[in-house]
Amino acid sequence: MGVDLSFLVRSLAEQATPEPETGRLRLPTERELVTSLEVSRGTLREQLSMLEMLGFLDRTQGRGSYLGAPDATFFQLYFDLSSQLGHLSGNQFRSAREMLEISVAEASARLATADDVDDLRGLVDDMVRASSEGDDDRALEADLEFHRRLFHIVDNPIFSLLHDGLSHVLRTEVIDRRRAAVEREPLTEGKTRVIDTVHYGIVEAVGERDGEGARTAMRRHFDVWASLTGTG
């Protein structure tokens, strides 16, 4: 018989008690839950184990069970399995990421502080510098951190979870696409790569509090990458 996890979590949340010192939601004992939920101890343990596997429950021997929200690992697992099972394609992942990041760029223009803008610009500077020095790994990490920083500025846990889940699935592809773009755009002395410098447009729009400009700049960023890698 299937378990209605949503109902189960709501029922557990209603009975959970916040710990004064930590604020964590501690559940009653198994005996109390068996009575309140009107289930057998075996069924309860199976259900709690399922929630623990999904990241909704933390059980510590001798301390008790605590209810909480799963971190990005839950979404990473879901997207990983969906990709491996063929339920979601690479194009669908890329499209979702692009739509998400375009929206986040616009929101960042409203929320970024002067320090945030300086940090973003510094990451692009590091990206360009690393590329010019032939350190493609450092350039990649600066690139990934740039996009993570935009989500940090917006500070919306829903967007952050989706970003972490999508980025986890797409990381290998992002690495491969960057390598392909580097091969398509050989670096000559005194020159920079557009795959790096295109990020400056996003920084400038965010710094000017231009939401629409940030959307346009992020869209151009993805268009540049697509033109150099042959992917949509």
Short mmCIF file of N, CA and C in Angstrom, two decimals, residues 110-193:
data_model
loop_
_atom_site.label_atom_id
_atom_site.label_comp_id
_atom_site.label_asym_id
_atom_site.label_seq_id
_atom_site.Cartn_x
_atom_site.Cartn_y
_atom_site.Cartn_z
N ARG A 110 17.86 44.07 -9.11
CA ARG A 110 17.08 44.79 -8.10
C ARG A 110 17.68 44.66 -6.70
N LEU A 111 18.39 43.55 -6.45
CA LEU A 111 18.77 43.22 -5.09
C LEU A 111 20.26 43.36 -4.78
N ALA A 112 21.09 43.43 -5.80
CA ALA A 112 22.54 43.43 -5.58
C ALA A 112 23.01 44.70 -4.88
N THR A 113 23.94 44.54 -3.95
CA THR A 113 24.60 45.67 -3.32
C THR A 113 25.83 46.05 -4.14
N ALA A 114 26.44 47.17 -3.78
CA ALA A 114 27.67 47.57 -4.46
C ALA A 114 28.76 46.52 -4.27
N ASP A 115 28.82 45.92 -3.08
CA ASP A 115 29.81 44.86 -2.83
C ASP A 115 29.54 43.64 -3.70
N ASP A 116 28.25 43.30 -3.88
CA ASP A 116 27.90 42.18 -4.75
C ASP A 116 28.41 42.41 -6.17
N VAL A 117 28.19 43.62 -6.66
CA VAL A 117 28.63 43.96 -8.02
C VAL A 117 30.14 43.86 -8.13
N ASP A 118 30.84 44.34 -7.11
CA ASP A 118 32.31 44.24 -7.11
C ASP A 118 32.76 42.79 -7.13
N ASP A 119 32.07 41.95 -6.36
CA ASP A 119 32.42 40.53 -6.33
C ASP A 119 32.19 39.88 -7.69
N LEU A 120 31.09 40.21 -8.33
CA LEU A 120 30.79 39.66 -9.65
C LEU A 120 31.85 40.07 -10.66
N ARG A 121 32.19 41.36 -10.61
CA ARG A 121 33.20 41.86 -11.55
C ARG A 121 34.55 41.18 -11.29
N GLY A 122 34.87 40.97 -10.02
CA GLY A 122 36.12 40.31 -9.68
C GLY A 122 36.17 38.89 -10.20
N LEU A 123 35.05 38.19 -10.18
CA LEU A 123 35.01 36.83 -10.69
C LEU A 123 35.22 36.80 -12.21
N VAL A 124 34.64 37.78 -12.91
CA VAL A 124 34.86 37.84 -14.35
C VAL A 124 36.31 38.20 -14.65
N ASP A 125 36.87 39.11 -13.87
CA ASP A 125 38.29 39.45 -14.04
C ASP A 125 39.15 38.19 -13.88
N ASP A 126 38.83 37.40 -12.86
CA ASP A 126 39.59 36.18 -12.61
C ASP A 126 39.40 35.18 -13.74
N MET A 127 38.19 35.12 -14.27
CA MET A 127 37.89 34.23 -15.39
C MET A 127 38.74 34.59 -16.60
N VAL A 128 38.77 35.89 -16.93
CA VAL A 128 39.53 36.37 -18.08
C VAL A 128 41.03 36.14 -17.86
N ARG A 129 41.50 36.46 -16.65
CA ARG A 129 42.92 36.30 -16.33
C ARG A 129 43.34 34.83 -16.42
N ALA A 130 42.51 33.94 -15.87
CA ALA A 130 42.84 32.52 -15.90
C ALA A 130 42.90 32.00 -17.33
N SER A 131 41.96 32.44 -18.16
CA SER A 131 41.97 32.00 -19.56
C SER A 131 43.23 32.47 -20.28
N SER A 132 43.60 33.73 -20.02
CA SER A 132 44.79 34.28 -20.69
C SER A 132 46.06 33.57 -20.26
N GLU A 133 46.03 32.99 -19.05
CA GLU A 133 47.19 32.25 -18.54
C GLU A 133 47.13 30.76 -18.89
N GLY A 134 46.08 30.38 -19.62
CA GLY A 134 45.94 28.98 -20.01
C GLY A 134 45.43 28.07 -18.91
N ASP A 135 44.93 28.66 -17.83
CA ASP A 135 44.41 27.87 -16.71
C ASP A 135 42.91 27.71 -16.88
N ASP A 136 42.52 26.77 -17.74
CA ASP A 136 41.10 26.60 -18.05
C ASP A 136 40.30 26.08 -16.87
N ASP A 137 40.93 25.30 -15.99
CA ASP A 137 40.21 24.80 -14.81
C ASP A 137 39.82 25.95 -13.89
N ARG A 138 40.74 26.88 -13.67
CA ARG A 138 40.44 28.03 -12.81
C ARG A 138 39.38 28.92 -13.45
N ALA A 139 39.47 29.06 -14.77
CA ALA A 139 38.47 29.86 -15.47
C ALA A 139 37.09 29.23 -15.34
N LEU A 140 37.04 27.90 -15.43
CA LEU A 140 35.77 27.19 -15.27
C LEU A 140 35.18 27.43 -13.89
N GLU A 141 36.01 27.29 -12.85
CA GLU A 141 35.50 27.47 -11.49
C GLU A 141 35.04 28.90 -11.25
N ALA A 142 35.74 29.87 -11.82
CA ALA A 142 35.30 31.27 -11.68
C ALA A 142 33.97 31.47 -12.40
N ASP A 143 33.81 30.82 -13.54
CA ASP A 143 32.57 30.88 -14.30
C ASP A 143 31.42 30.32 -13.48
N LEU A 144 31.60 29.12 -12.92
CA LEU A 144 30.55 28.49 -12.13
C LEU A 144 30.22 29.31 -10.88
N GLU A 145 31.26 29.86 -10.26
CA GLU A 145 31.05 30.66 -9.05
C GLU A 145 30.30 31.96 -9.38
N PHE A 146 30.55 32.52 -10.55
CA PHE A 146 29.84 33.73 -10.98
C PHE A 146 28.34 33.47 -10.98
N HIS A 147 27.94 32.36 -11.58
CA HIS A 147 26.51 32.06 -11.67
C HIS A 147 25.94 31.69 -10.30
N ARG A 148 26.71 30.99 -9.48
CA ARG A 148 26.25 30.69 -8.12
C ARG A 148 26.05 31.98 -7.33
N ARG A 149 26.93 32.94 -7.55
CA ARG A 149 26.84 34.20 -6.80
C ARG A 149 25.55 34.96 -7.13
N LEU A 150 25.10 34.89 -8.36
CA LEU A 150 23.84 35.53 -8.73
C LEU A 150 22.68 34.94 -7.92
N PHE A 151 22.68 33.63 -7.78
CA PHE A 151 21.63 32.99 -6.99
C PHE A 151 21.76 33.37 -5.51
N HIS A 152 22.98 33.52 -5.05
CA HIS A 152 23.20 33.94 -3.66
C HIS A 152 22.64 35.34 -3.43
N ILE A 153 22.80 36.20 -4.41
CA ILE A 153 22.28 37.57 -4.29
C ILE A 153 20.76 37.56 -4.18
N VAL A 154 20.11 36.75 -4.99
CA VAL A 154 18.64 36.69 -4.97
C VAL A 154 18.15 36.06 -3.66
N ASP A 155 18.91 35.08 -3.16
CA ASP A 155 18.65 34.47 -1.85
C ASP A 155 17.23 33.92 -1.75
N ASN A 156 16.82 33.18 -2.78
CA ASN A 156 15.53 32.49 -2.75
C ASN A 156 15.83 31.00 -2.67
N PRO A 157 15.49 30.33 -1.56
CA PRO A 157 15.87 28.93 -1.40
C PRO A 157 15.32 28.01 -2.49
N ILE A 158 14.17 28.37 -3.06
CA ILE A 158 13.61 27.53 -4.13
C ILE A 158 14.50 27.60 -5.36
N PHE A 159 14.88 28.81 -5.75
CA PHE A 159 15.78 28.97 -6.90
C PHE A 159 17.13 28.31 -6.63
N SER A 160 17.62 28.46 -5.40
CA SER A 160 18.93 27.90 -5.07
C SER A 160 18.93 26.38 -5.16
N LEU A 161 17.87 25.75 -4.67
CA LEU A 161 17.77 24.30 -4.75
C LEU A 161 17.70 23.82 -6.20
N LEU A 162 16.92 24.52 -7.01
CA LEU A 162 16.82 24.15 -8.42
C LEU A 162 18.16 24.34 -9.13
N HIS A 163 18.83 25.45 -8.82
CA HIS A 163 20.13 25.72 -9.42
C HIS A 163 21.13 24.62 -9.07
N ASP A 164 21.18 24.25 -7.78
CA ASP A 164 22.13 23.23 -7.35
C ASP A 164 21.83 21.89 -8.01
N GLY A 165 20.54 21.56 -8.11
CA GLY A 165 20.18 20.30 -8.75
C GLY A 165 20.51 20.27 -10.22
N LEU A 166 20.20 21.35 -10.93
CA LEU A 166 20.49 21.42 -12.36
C LEU A 166 21.98 21.49 -12.61
N SER A 167 22.69 22.29 -11.82
CA SER A 167 24.13 22.44 -12.02
C SER A 167 24.86 21.12 -11.79
N HIS A 168 24.37 20.35 -10.83
CA HIS A 168 24.99 19.06 -10.55
C HIS A 168 24.88 18.14 -11.78
N VAL A 169 23.72 18.11 -12.38
CA VAL A 169 23.52 17.25 -13.55
C VAL A 169 24.31 17.76 -14.75
N LEU A 170 24.35 19.09 -14.88
CA LEU A 170 24.95 19.69 -16.08
C LEU A 170 26.44 19.95 -15.96
N ARG A 171 27.03 19.72 -14.79
CA ARG A 171 28.43 20.10 -14.59
C ARG A 171 29.36 19.50 -15.65
N THR A 172 29.24 18.20 -15.88
CA THR A 172 30.10 17.56 -16.88
C THR A 172 29.88 18.16 -18.25
N GLU A 173 28.63 18.43 -18.57
CA GLU A 173 28.33 19.03 -19.87
C GLU A 173 28.89 20.44 -19.97
N VAL A 174 28.80 21.20 -18.87
CA VAL A 174 29.35 22.56 -18.87
C VAL A 174 30.85 22.51 -19.11
N ILE A 175 31.52 21.55 -18.47
CA ILE A 175 32.96 21.39 -18.67
C ILE A 175 33.26 21.07 -20.13
N ASP A 176 32.49 20.14 -20.71
CA ASP A 176 32.71 19.76 -22.11
C ASP A 176 32.42 20.92 -23.05
N ARG A 177 31.38 21.69 -22.74
CA ARG A 177 31.03 22.83 -23.61
C ARG A 177 32.10 23.91 -23.53
N ARG A 178 32.65 24.11 -22.35
CA ARG A 178 33.70 25.13 -22.24
C ARG A 178 34.94 24.70 -23.01
N ARG A 179 35.28 23.43 -22.93
CA ARG A 179 36.44 22.94 -23.68
C ARG A 179 36.21 23.09 -25.18
N ALA A 180 34.98 22.79 -25.62
CA ALA A 180 34.66 22.93 -27.04
C ALA A 180 34.75 24.39 -27.47
N ALA A 181 34.25 25.29 -26.62
CA ALA A 181 34.29 26.72 -26.94
C ALA A 181 35.73 27.23 -27.00
N VAL A 182 36.57 26.74 -26.09
CA VAL A 182 37.99 27.14 -26.09
C VAL A 182 38.67 26.69 -27.38
N GLU A 183 38.33 25.49 -27.83
CA GLU A 183 38.92 24.99 -29.09
C GLU A 183 38.45 25.80 -30.28
N ARG A 184 37.19 26.24 -30.24
CA ARG A 184 36.62 27.01 -31.35
C ARG A 184 37.12 28.45 -31.35
N GLU A 185 37.59 28.92 -30.19
CA GLU A 185 38.03 30.32 -30.07
C GLU A 185 39.46 30.35 -29.51
N PRO A 186 40.45 30.00 -30.35
CA PRO A 186 41.85 30.00 -29.88
C PRO A 186 42.24 31.39 -29.39
N LEU A 187 43.02 31.40 -28.31
CA LEU A 187 43.40 32.66 -27.71
C LEU A 187 44.75 33.12 -28.25
N THR A 188 44.75 34.32 -28.81
CA THR A 188 46.00 34.91 -29.30
C THR A 188 46.48 35.96 -28.31
N GLU A 189 47.75 36.30 -28.38
CA GLU A 189 48.35 37.21 -27.41
C GLU A 189 47.63 38.56 -27.40
N GLY A 190 47.31 39.02 -26.21
CA GLY A 190 46.66 40.32 -26.07
C GLY A 190 45.16 40.29 -26.28
N LYS A 191 44.61 39.13 -26.56
CA LYS A 191 43.17 39.01 -26.81
C LYS A 191 42.49 38.31 -25.65
N THR A 192 41.17 38.41 -25.61
CA THR A 192 40.37 37.72 -24.60
C THR A 192 39.30 36.89 -25.29
N ARG A 193 38.72 35.98 -24.55
CA ARG A 193 37.68 35.12 -25.12
C ARG A 193 36.30 35.70 -24.81
#
